[in-house]
Amino acid sequence: YEKSVLSYKKDGLYGILDYSGKEITKNIYTSIENLQSTEGKLLVCKDDKYGIINIDGNELVEPKYDKIVTDGYYNEKEEYSKSGFIVSNVTTDGYKYGYVDYSGNTILEPKYNEIIRVSNLQEIYLIASVNGKYGFYKNSKEVIKSDYESIIYTDNGALIVQKNRKY
């Protein structure tokens, strides 16, 4: 990635600077970390909630989640630049997961027990479960109803589904 930034700490809070020392963001974050497997995106924490900013200081994901991880999507042309984010919040029923794409658009709200991105497809395909039942999504559209005990994506592009203990 062409551009790099530095984090700075002032009054116990962090912001980012460019290499000439020009302030890109004010010191409003309790932490700033590189986001694994992405370039030009930073994981920030503010008021005990996580969000994502780019190195220009623009907020991609509002700091409102208890945890954010990348989905690890990679292709040779764009490398990790199209990686999205699995976001989660703690509820009385445990973690609830959602999905935000690489540009910050919420694809699935954090209401799922589990979300897995099918990583070798360029479109955003997600396997998600609600109340122990799995469905298959293309972007935010459910293309296979959440009716299955499991859904597994195979390397040859097939889906193996399980319902009533049968595959």
JSON list of C-alpha atoms in Angstrom, two decimals:
[
{"chain": "A", "resi": 1, "resn": "TYR", "atom": "CA", "xyz": [0.00, 0.00, 0.00]},
{"chain": "A", "resi": 2, "resn": "GLU", "atom": "CA", "xyz": [1.38, 3.37, -1.02]},
{"chain": "A", "resi": 3, "resn": "LYS", "atom": "CA", "xyz": [0.54, 5.39, 2.07]},
{"chain": "A", "resi": 4, "resn": "SER", "atom": "CA", "xyz": [1.52, 4.85, 5.70]},
{"chain": "A", "resi": 5, "resn": "VAL", "atom": "CA", "xyz": [0.52, 6.57, 8.92]},
{"chain": "A", "resi": 6, "resn": "LEU", "atom": "CA", "xyz": [1.74, 6.78, 12.49]},
{"chain": "A", "resi": 7, "resn": "SER", "atom": "CA", "xyz": [-0.36, 6.60, 15.60]},
{"chain": "A", "resi": 8, "resn": "TYR", "atom": "CA", "xyz": [0.23, 9.11, 18.37]},
{"chain": "A", "resi": 9, "resn": "LYS", "atom": "CA", "xyz": [-0.89, 9.29, 21.97]},
{"chain": "A", "resi": 10, "resn": "LYS", "atom": "CA", "xyz": [-1.94, 12.47, 23.73]},
{"chain": "A", "resi": 11, "resn": "ASP", "atom": "CA", "xyz": [-3.83, 12.77, 27.01]},
{"chain": "A", "resi": 12, "resn": "GLY", "atom": "CA", "xyz": [-4.16, 8.96, 27.09]},
{"chain": "A", "resi": 13, "resn": "LEU", "atom": "CA", "xyz": [-5.95, 8.74, 23.72]},
{"chain": "A", "resi": 14, "resn": "TYR", "atom": "CA", "xyz": [-4.73, 7.87, 20.23]},
{"chain": "A", "resi": 15, "resn": "GLY", "atom": "CA", "xyz": [-4.99, 9.50, 16.82]},
{"chain": "A", "resi": 16, "resn": "ILE", "atom": "CA", "xyz": [-3.08, 9.15, 13.56]},
{"chain": "A", "resi": 17, "resn": "LEU", "atom": "CA", "xyz": [-0.56, 11.38, 11.78]},
{"chain": "A", "resi": 18, "resn": "ASP", "atom": "CA", "xyz": [0.97, 11.25, 8.33]},
{"chain": "A", "resi": 19, "resn": "TYR", "atom": "CA", "xyz": [4.74, 10.95, 8.11]},
{"chain": "A", "resi": 20, "resn": "SER", "atom": "CA", "xyz": [5.17, 14.72, 7.86]},
{"chain": "A", "resi": 21, "resn": "GLY", "atom": "CA", "xyz": [3.49, 15.04, 11.28]},
{"chain": "A", "resi": 22, "resn": "LYS", "atom": "CA", "xyz": [0.16, 16.38, 9.97]},
{"chain": "A", "resi": 23, "resn": "GLU", "atom": "CA", "xyz": [-2.78, 15.24, 12.07]},
{"chain": "A", "resi": 24, "resn": "ILE", "atom": "CA", "xyz": [-5.17, 12.93, 10.20]},
{"chain": "A", "resi": 25, "resn": "THR", "atom": "CA", "xyz": [-7.46, 12.19, 13.16]},
{"chain": "A", "resi": 26, "resn": "LYS", "atom": "CA", "xyz": [-7.75, 13.77, 16.54]},
{"chain": "A", "resi": 27, "resn": "ASN", "atom": "CA", "xyz": [-6.78, 11.73, 19.59]},
{"chain": "A", "resi": 28, "resn": "ILE", "atom": "CA", "xyz": [-10.23, 10.24, 20.26]},
{"chain": "A", "resi": 29, "resn": "TYR", "atom": "CA", "xyz": [-9.49, 6.49, 20.36]},
{"chain": "A", "resi": 30, "resn": "THR", "atom": "CA", "xyz": [-8.48, 4.33, 23.31]},
{"chain": "A", "resi": 31, "resn": "SER", "atom": "CA", "xyz": [-6.59, 2.08, 20.87]},
{"chain": "A", "resi": 32, "resn": "ILE", "atom": "CA", "xyz": [-5.61, 1.90, 17.20]},
{"chain": "A", "resi": 33, "resn": "GLU", "atom": "CA", "xyz": [-4.35, -1.34, 15.67]},
{"chain": "A", "resi": 34, "resn": "ASN", "atom": "CA", "xyz": [-3.52, -2.63, 12.22]},
{"chain": "A", "resi": 35, "resn": "LEU", "atom": "CA", "xyz": [-6.34, -4.82, 11.04]},
{"chain": "A", "resi": 36, "resn": "GLN", "atom": "CA", "xyz": [-4.94, -8.25, 10.19]},
{"chain": "A", "resi": 37, "resn": "SER", "atom": "CA", "xyz": [-4.88, -9.08, 6.46]},
{"chain": "A", "resi": 38, "resn": "THR", "atom": "CA", "xyz": [-6.02, -5.65, 5.28]},
{"chain": "A", "resi": 39, "resn": "GLU", "atom": "CA", "xyz": [-4.07, -2.75, 3.92]},
{"chain": "A", "resi": 40, "resn": "GLY", "atom": "CA", "xyz": [-4.99, 0.83, 4.66]},
{"chain": "A", "resi": 41, "resn": "LYS", "atom": "CA", "xyz": [-7.57, -0.04, 7.32]},
{"chain": "A", "resi": 42, "resn": "LEU", "atom": "CA", "xyz": [-7.24, 0.32, 11.09]},
{"chain": "A", "resi": 43, "resn": "LEU", "atom": "CA", "xyz": [-9.18, -1.18, 13.96]},
{"chain": "A", "resi": 44, "resn": "VAL", "atom": "CA", "xyz": [-10.08, 1.54, 16.44]},
{"chain": "A", "resi": 45, "resn": "CYS", "atom": "CA", "xyz": [-11.62, 1.43, 19.89]},
{"chain": "A", "resi": 46, "resn": "LYS", "atom": "CA", "xyz": [-13.72, 4.28, 21.29]},
{"chain": "A", "resi": 47, "resn": "ASP", "atom": "CA", "xyz": [-15.85, 4.05, 24.45]},
{"chain": "A", "resi": 48, "resn": "ASP", "atom": "CA", "xyz": [-15.11, 0.29, 24.67]},
{"chain": "A", "resi": 49, "resn": "LYS", "atom": "CA", "xyz": [-16.56, -0.36, 21.19]},
{"chain": "A", "resi": 50, "resn": "TYR", "atom": "CA", "xyz": [-14.67, -1.22, 18.01]},
{"chain": "A", "resi": 51, "resn": "GLY", "atom": "CA", "xyz": [-14.91, 0.29, 14.54]},
{"chain": "A", "resi": 52, "resn": "ILE", "atom": "CA", "xyz": [-12.75, 0.67, 11.43]},
{"chain": "A", "resi": 53, "resn": "ILE", "atom": "CA", "xyz": [-11.18, 3.72, 9.84]},
{"chain": "A", "resi": 54, "resn": "ASN", "atom": "CA", "xyz": [-9.04, 3.97, 6.75]},
{"chain": "A", "resi": 55, "resn": "ILE", "atom": "CA", "xyz": [-5.63, 5.61, 6.84]},
{"chain": "A", "resi": 56, "resn": "ASP", "atom": "CA", "xyz": [-7.16, 8.83, 5.52]},
{"chain": "A", "resi": 57, "resn": "GLY", "atom": "CA", "xyz": [-9.08, 9.01, 8.80]},
{"chain": "A", "resi": 58, "resn": "ASN", "atom": "CA", "xyz": [-12.48, 8.21, 7.25]},
{"chain": "A", "resi": 59, "resn": "GLU", "atom": "CA", "xyz": [-14.76, 6.05, 9.34]},
{"chain": "A", "resi": 60, "resn": "LEU", "atom": "CA", "xyz": [-15.73, 2.86, 7.49]},
{"chain": "A", "resi": 61, "resn": "VAL", "atom": "CA", "xyz": [-17.42, 1.09, 10.38]},
{"chain": "A", "resi": 62, "resn": "GLU", "atom": "CA", "xyz": [-18.84, 3.06, 13.29]},
{"chain": "A", "resi": 63, "resn": "PRO", "atom": "CA", "xyz": [-17.30, 2.08, 16.66]},
{"chain": "A", "resi": 64, "resn": "LYS", "atom": "CA", "xyz": [-20.32, 0.17, 17.97]},
{"chain": "A", "resi": 65, "resn": "TYR", "atom": "CA", "xyz": [-19.19, -3.47, 18.08]},
{"chain": "A", "resi": 66, "resn": "ASP", "atom": "CA", "xyz": [-17.66, -5.60, 20.82]},
{"chain": "A", "resi": 67, "resn": "LYS", "atom": "CA", "xyz": [-15.39, -7.36, 18.31]},
{"chain": "A", "resi": 68, "resn": "ILE", "atom": "CA", "xyz": [-14.41, -7.09, 14.64]},
{"chain": "A", "resi": 69, "resn": "VAL", "atom": "CA", "xyz": [-12.34, -9.55, 12.58]},
{"chain": "A", "resi": 70, "resn": "THR", "atom": "CA", "xyz": [-11.64, -9.68, 8.86]},
{"chain": "A", "resi": 71, "resn": "ASP", "atom": "CA", "xyz": [-13.16, -12.44, 6.79]},
{"chain": "A", "resi": 72, "resn": "GLY", "atom": "CA", "xyz": [-9.80, -13.20, 5.16]},
{"chain": "A", "resi": 73, "resn": "TYR", "atom": "CA", "xyz": [-11.09, -12.85, 1.58]},
{"chain": "A", "resi": 74, "resn": "TYR", "atom": "CA", "xyz": [-8.22, -12.74, -0.90]},
{"chain": "A", "resi": 75, "resn": "ASN", "atom": "CA", "xyz": [-7.80, -12.76, -4.66]},
{"chain": "A", "resi": 76, "resn": "GLU", "atom": "CA", "xyz": [-4.59, -12.39, -6.64]},
{"chain": "A", "resi": 77, "resn": "LYS", "atom": "CA", "xyz": [-5.58, -9.18, -8.43]},
{"chain": "A", "resi": 78, "resn": "GLU", "atom": "CA", "xyz": [-6.87, -7.16, -5.45]},
{"chain": "A", "resi": 79, "resn": "GLU", "atom": "CA", "xyz": [-5.17, -9.18, -2.70]},
{"chain": "A", "resi": 80, "resn": "TYR", "atom": "CA", "xyz": [-6.95, -8.43, 0.63]},
{"chain": "A", "resi": 81, "resn": "SER", "atom": "CA", "xyz": [-8.47, -5.08, -0.41]},
{"chain": "A", "resi": 82, "resn": "LYS", "atom": "CA", "xyz": [-11.96, -6.61, -0.77]},
{"chain": "A", "resi": 83, "resn": "SER", "atom": "CA", "xyz": [-11.88, -8.36, 2.62]},
{"chain": "A", "resi": 84, "resn": "GLY", "atom": "CA", "xyz": [-15.01, -7.71, 4.63]},
{"chain": "A", "resi": 85, "resn": "PHE", "atom": "CA", "xyz": [-15.58, -7.76, 8.36]},
{"chain": "A", "resi": 86, "resn": "ILE", "atom": "CA", "xyz": [-17.38, -10.10, 10.69]},
{"chain": "A", "resi": 87, "resn": "VAL", "atom": "CA", "xyz": [-18.69, -7.88, 13.48]},
{"chain": "A", "resi": 88, "resn": "SER", "atom": "CA", "xyz": [-20.14, -9.05, 16.76]},
{"chain": "A", "resi": 89, "resn": "ASN", "atom": "CA", "xyz": [-21.80, -7.86, 19.93]},
{"chain": "A", "resi": 90, "resn": "VAL", "atom": "CA", "xyz": [-22.27, -9.62, 23.24]},
{"chain": "A", "resi": 91, "resn": "THR", "atom": "CA", "xyz": [-25.92, -10.21, 24.14]},
{"chain": "A", "resi": 92, "resn": "THR", "atom": "CA", "xyz": [-27.65, -12.14, 26.90]},
{"chain": "A", "resi": 93, "resn": "ASP", "atom": "CA", "xyz": [-27.65, -15.08, 24.42]},
{"chain": "A", "resi": 94, "resn": "GLY", "atom": "CA", "xyz": [-23.90, -14.84, 23.79]},
{"chain": "A", "resi": 95, "resn": "TYR", "atom": "CA", "xyz": [-22.21, -13.33, 20.74]},
{"chain": "A", "resi": 96, "resn": "LYS", "atom": "CA", "xyz": [-24.37, -12.25, 17.80]},
{"chain": "A", "resi": 97, "resn": "TYR", "atom": "CA", "xyz": [-22.56, -11.83, 14.48]},
{"chain": "A", "resi": 98, "resn": "GLY", "atom": "CA", "xyz": [-23.11, -9.59, 11.48]},
{"chain": "A", "resi": 99, "resn": "TYR", "atom": "CA", "xyz": [-21.25, -8.76, 8.30]},
{"chain": "A", "resi": 100, "resn": "VAL", "atom": "CA", "xyz": [-19.93, -5.46, 6.91]},
{"chain": "A", "resi": 101, "resn": "ASP", "atom": "CA", "xyz": [-18.34, -5.30, 3.44]},
{"chain": "A", "resi": 102, "resn": "TYR", "atom": "CA", "xyz": [-14.92, -3.79, 2.67]},
{"chain": "A", "resi": 103, "resn": "SER", "atom": "CA", "xyz": [-16.36, -0.32, 2.06]},
{"chain": "A", "resi": 104, "resn": "GLY", "atom": "CA", "xyz": [-18.37, -0.20, 5.30]},
{"chain": "A", "resi": 105, "resn": "ASN", "atom": "CA", "xyz": [-21.84, -1.26, 4.10]},
{"chain": "A", "resi": 106, "resn": "THR", "atom": "CA", "xyz": [-23.75, -3.43, 6.56]},
{"chain": "A", "resi": 107, "resn": "ILE", "atom": "CA", "xyz": [-24.72, -6.61, 4.69]},
{"chain": "A", "resi": 108, "resn": "LEU", "atom": "CA", "xyz": [-26.11, -8.62, 7.63]},
{"chain": "A", "resi": 109, "resn": "GLU", "atom": "CA", "xyz": [-27.09, -7.12, 10.97]},
{"chain": "A", "resi": 110, "resn": "PRO", "atom": "CA", "xyz": [-25.48, -8.70, 14.06]},
{"chain": "A", "resi": 111, "resn": "LYS", "atom": "CA", "xyz": [-28.21, -11.22, 14.87]},
{"chain": "A", "resi": 112, "resn": "TYR", "atom": "CA", "xyz": [-26.61, -14.49, 13.76]},
{"chain": "A", "resi": 113, "resn": "ASN", "atom": "CA", "xyz": [-25.01, -17.22, 15.89]},
{"chain": "A", "resi": 114, "resn": "GLU", "atom": "CA", "xyz": [-22.28, -17.76, 13.30]},
{"chain": "A", "resi": 115, "resn": "ILE", "atom": "CA", "xyz": [-21.19, -16.27, 9.96]},
{"chain": "A", "resi": 116, "resn": "ILE", "atom": "CA", "xyz": [-18.66, -17.72, 7.51]},
{"chain": "A", "resi": 117, "resn": "ARG", "atom": "CA", "xyz": [-17.70, -16.07, 4.22]},
{"chain": "A", "resi": 118, "resn": "VAL", "atom": "CA", "xyz": [-17.20, -18.43, 1.30]},
{"chain": "A", "resi": 119, "resn": "SER", "atom": "CA", "xyz": [-13.79, -17.05, 0.56]},
{"chain": "A", "resi": 120, "resn": "ASN", "atom": "CA", "xyz": [-13.00, -18.07, -3.00]},
{"chain": "A", "resi": 121, "resn": "LEU", "atom": "CA", "xyz": [-16.04, -16.47, -4.61]},
{"chain": "A", "resi": 122, "resn": "GLN", "atom": "CA", "xyz": [-15.75, -12.83, -5.69]},
{"chain": "A", "resi": 123, "resn": "GLU", "atom": "CA", "xyz": [-19.31, -11.91, -4.78]},
{"chain": "A", "resi": 124, "resn": "ILE", "atom": "CA", "xyz": [-20.07, -11.89, -1.06]},
{"chain": "A", "resi": 125, "resn": "TYR", "atom": "CA", "xyz": [-21.51, -15.29, -0.20]},
{"chain": "A", "resi": 126, "resn": "LEU", "atom": "CA", "xyz": [-22.12, -16.04, 3.46]},
{"chain": "A", "resi": 127, "resn": "ILE", "atom": "CA", "xyz": [-23.19, -19.08, 5.43]},
{"chain": "A", "resi": 128, "resn": "ALA", "atom": "CA", "xyz": [-25.05, -17.87, 8.51]},
{"chain": "A", "resi": 129, "resn": "SER", "atom": "CA", "xyz": [-26.95, -19.53, 11.33]},
{"chain": "A", "resi": 130, "resn": "VAL", "atom": "CA", "xyz": [-29.87, -18.35, 13.42]},
{"chain": "A", "resi": 131, "resn": "ASN", "atom": "CA", "xyz": [-31.14, -20.47, 16.30]},
{"chain": "A", "resi": 132, "resn": "GLY", "atom": "CA", "xyz": [-29.07, -23.44, 15.13]},
{"chain": "A", "resi": 133, "resn": "LYS", "atom": "CA", "xyz": [-30.36, -23.37, 11.54]},
{"chain": "A", "resi": 134, "resn": "TYR", "atom": "CA", "xyz": [-28.10, -22.43, 8.63]},
{"chain": "A", "resi": 135, "resn": "GLY", "atom": "CA", "xyz": [-28.87, -20.49, 5.48]},
{"chain": "A", "resi": 136, "resn": "PHE", "atom": "CA", "xyz": [-26.88, -19.22, 2.50]},
{"chain": "A", "resi": 137, "resn": "TYR", "atom": "CA", "xyz": [-26.76, -15.55, 1.53]},
{"chain": "A", "resi": 138, "resn": "LYS", "atom": "CA", "xyz": [-25.59, -13.65, -1.52]},
{"chain": "A", "resi": 139, "resn": "ASN", "atom": "CA", "xyz": [-24.88, -10.20, -0.14]},
{"chain": "A", "resi": 140, "resn": "SER", "atom": "CA", "xyz": [-27.88, -9.51, 2.09]},
{"chain": "A", "resi": 141, "resn": "LYS", "atom": "CA", "xyz": [-30.31, -11.74, 0.16]},
{"chain": "A", "resi": 142, "resn": "GLU", "atom": "CA", "xyz": [-31.09, -15.15, 1.59]},
{"chain": "A", "resi": 143, "resn": "VAL", "atom": "CA", "xyz": [-30.77, -17.56, -1.37]},
{"chain": "A", "resi": 144, "resn": "ILE", "atom": "CA", "xyz": [-31.10, -20.78, 0.66]},
{"chain": "A", "resi": 145, "resn": "LYS", "atom": "CA", "xyz": [-33.56, -20.55, 3.53]},
{"chain": "A", "resi": 146, "resn": "SER", "atom": "CA", "xyz": [-32.20, -20.95, 7.06]},
{"chain": "A", "resi": 147, "resn": "ASP", "atom": "CA", "xyz": [-33.60, -24.44, 7.37]},
{"chain": "A", "resi": 148, "resn": "TYR", "atom": "CA", "xyz": [-30.52, -26.65, 7.62]},
{"chain": "A", "resi": 149, "resn": "GLU", "atom": "CA", "xyz": [-28.54, -28.19, 10.48]},
{"chain": "A", "resi": 150, "resn": "SER", "atom": "CA", "xyz": [-25.34, -27.43, 8.57]},
{"chain": "A", "resi": 151, "resn": "ILE", "atom": "CA", "xyz": [-24.12, -26.05, 5.26]},
{"chain": "A", "resi": 152, "resn": "ILE", "atom": "CA", "xyz": [-20.58, -26.72, 4.06]},
{"chain": "A", "resi": 153, "resn": "TYR", "atom": "CA", "xyz": [-19.03, -25.12, 0.97]},
{"chain": "A", "resi": 154, "resn": "THR", "atom": "CA", "xyz": [-16.64, -27.44, -0.87]},
{"chain": "A", "resi": 155, "resn": "ASP", "atom": "CA", "xyz": [-13.58, -26.49, -2.93]},
{"chain": "A", "resi": 156, "resn": "ASN", "atom": "CA", "xyz": [-15.31, -27.57, -6.14]},
{"chain": "A", "resi": 157, "resn": "GLY", "atom": "CA", "xyz": [-18.16, -25.07, -5.60]},
{"chain": "A", "resi": 158, "resn": "ALA", "atom": "CA", "xyz": [-20.79, -27.41, -4.19]},
{"chain": "A", "resi": 159, "resn": "LEU", "atom": "CA", "xyz": [-22.81, -26.92, -1.04]},
{"chain": "A", "resi": 160, "resn": "ILE", "atom": "CA", "xyz": [-23.37, -29.90, 1.22]},
{"chain": "A", "resi": 161, "resn": "VAL", "atom": "CA", "xyz": [-26.49, -29.34, 3.31]},
{"chain": "A", "resi": 162, "resn": "GLN", "atom": "CA", "xyz": [-27.80, -31.37, 6.20]},
{"chain": "A", "resi": 163, "resn": "LYS", "atom": "CA", "xyz": [-31.46, -31.59, 7.19]},
{"chain": "A", "resi": 164, "resn": "ASN", "atom": "CA", "xyz": [-33.06, -34.13, 9.52]},
{"chain": "A", "resi": 165, "resn": "ARG", "atom": "CA", "xyz": [-29.66, -35.88, 9.79]},
{"chain": "A", "resi": 166, "resn": "LYS", "atom": "CA", "xyz": [-29.58, -36.46, 6.02]},
{"chain": "A", "resi": 167, "resn": "TYR", "atom": "CA", "xyz": [-27.14, -34.85, 3.56]}
]
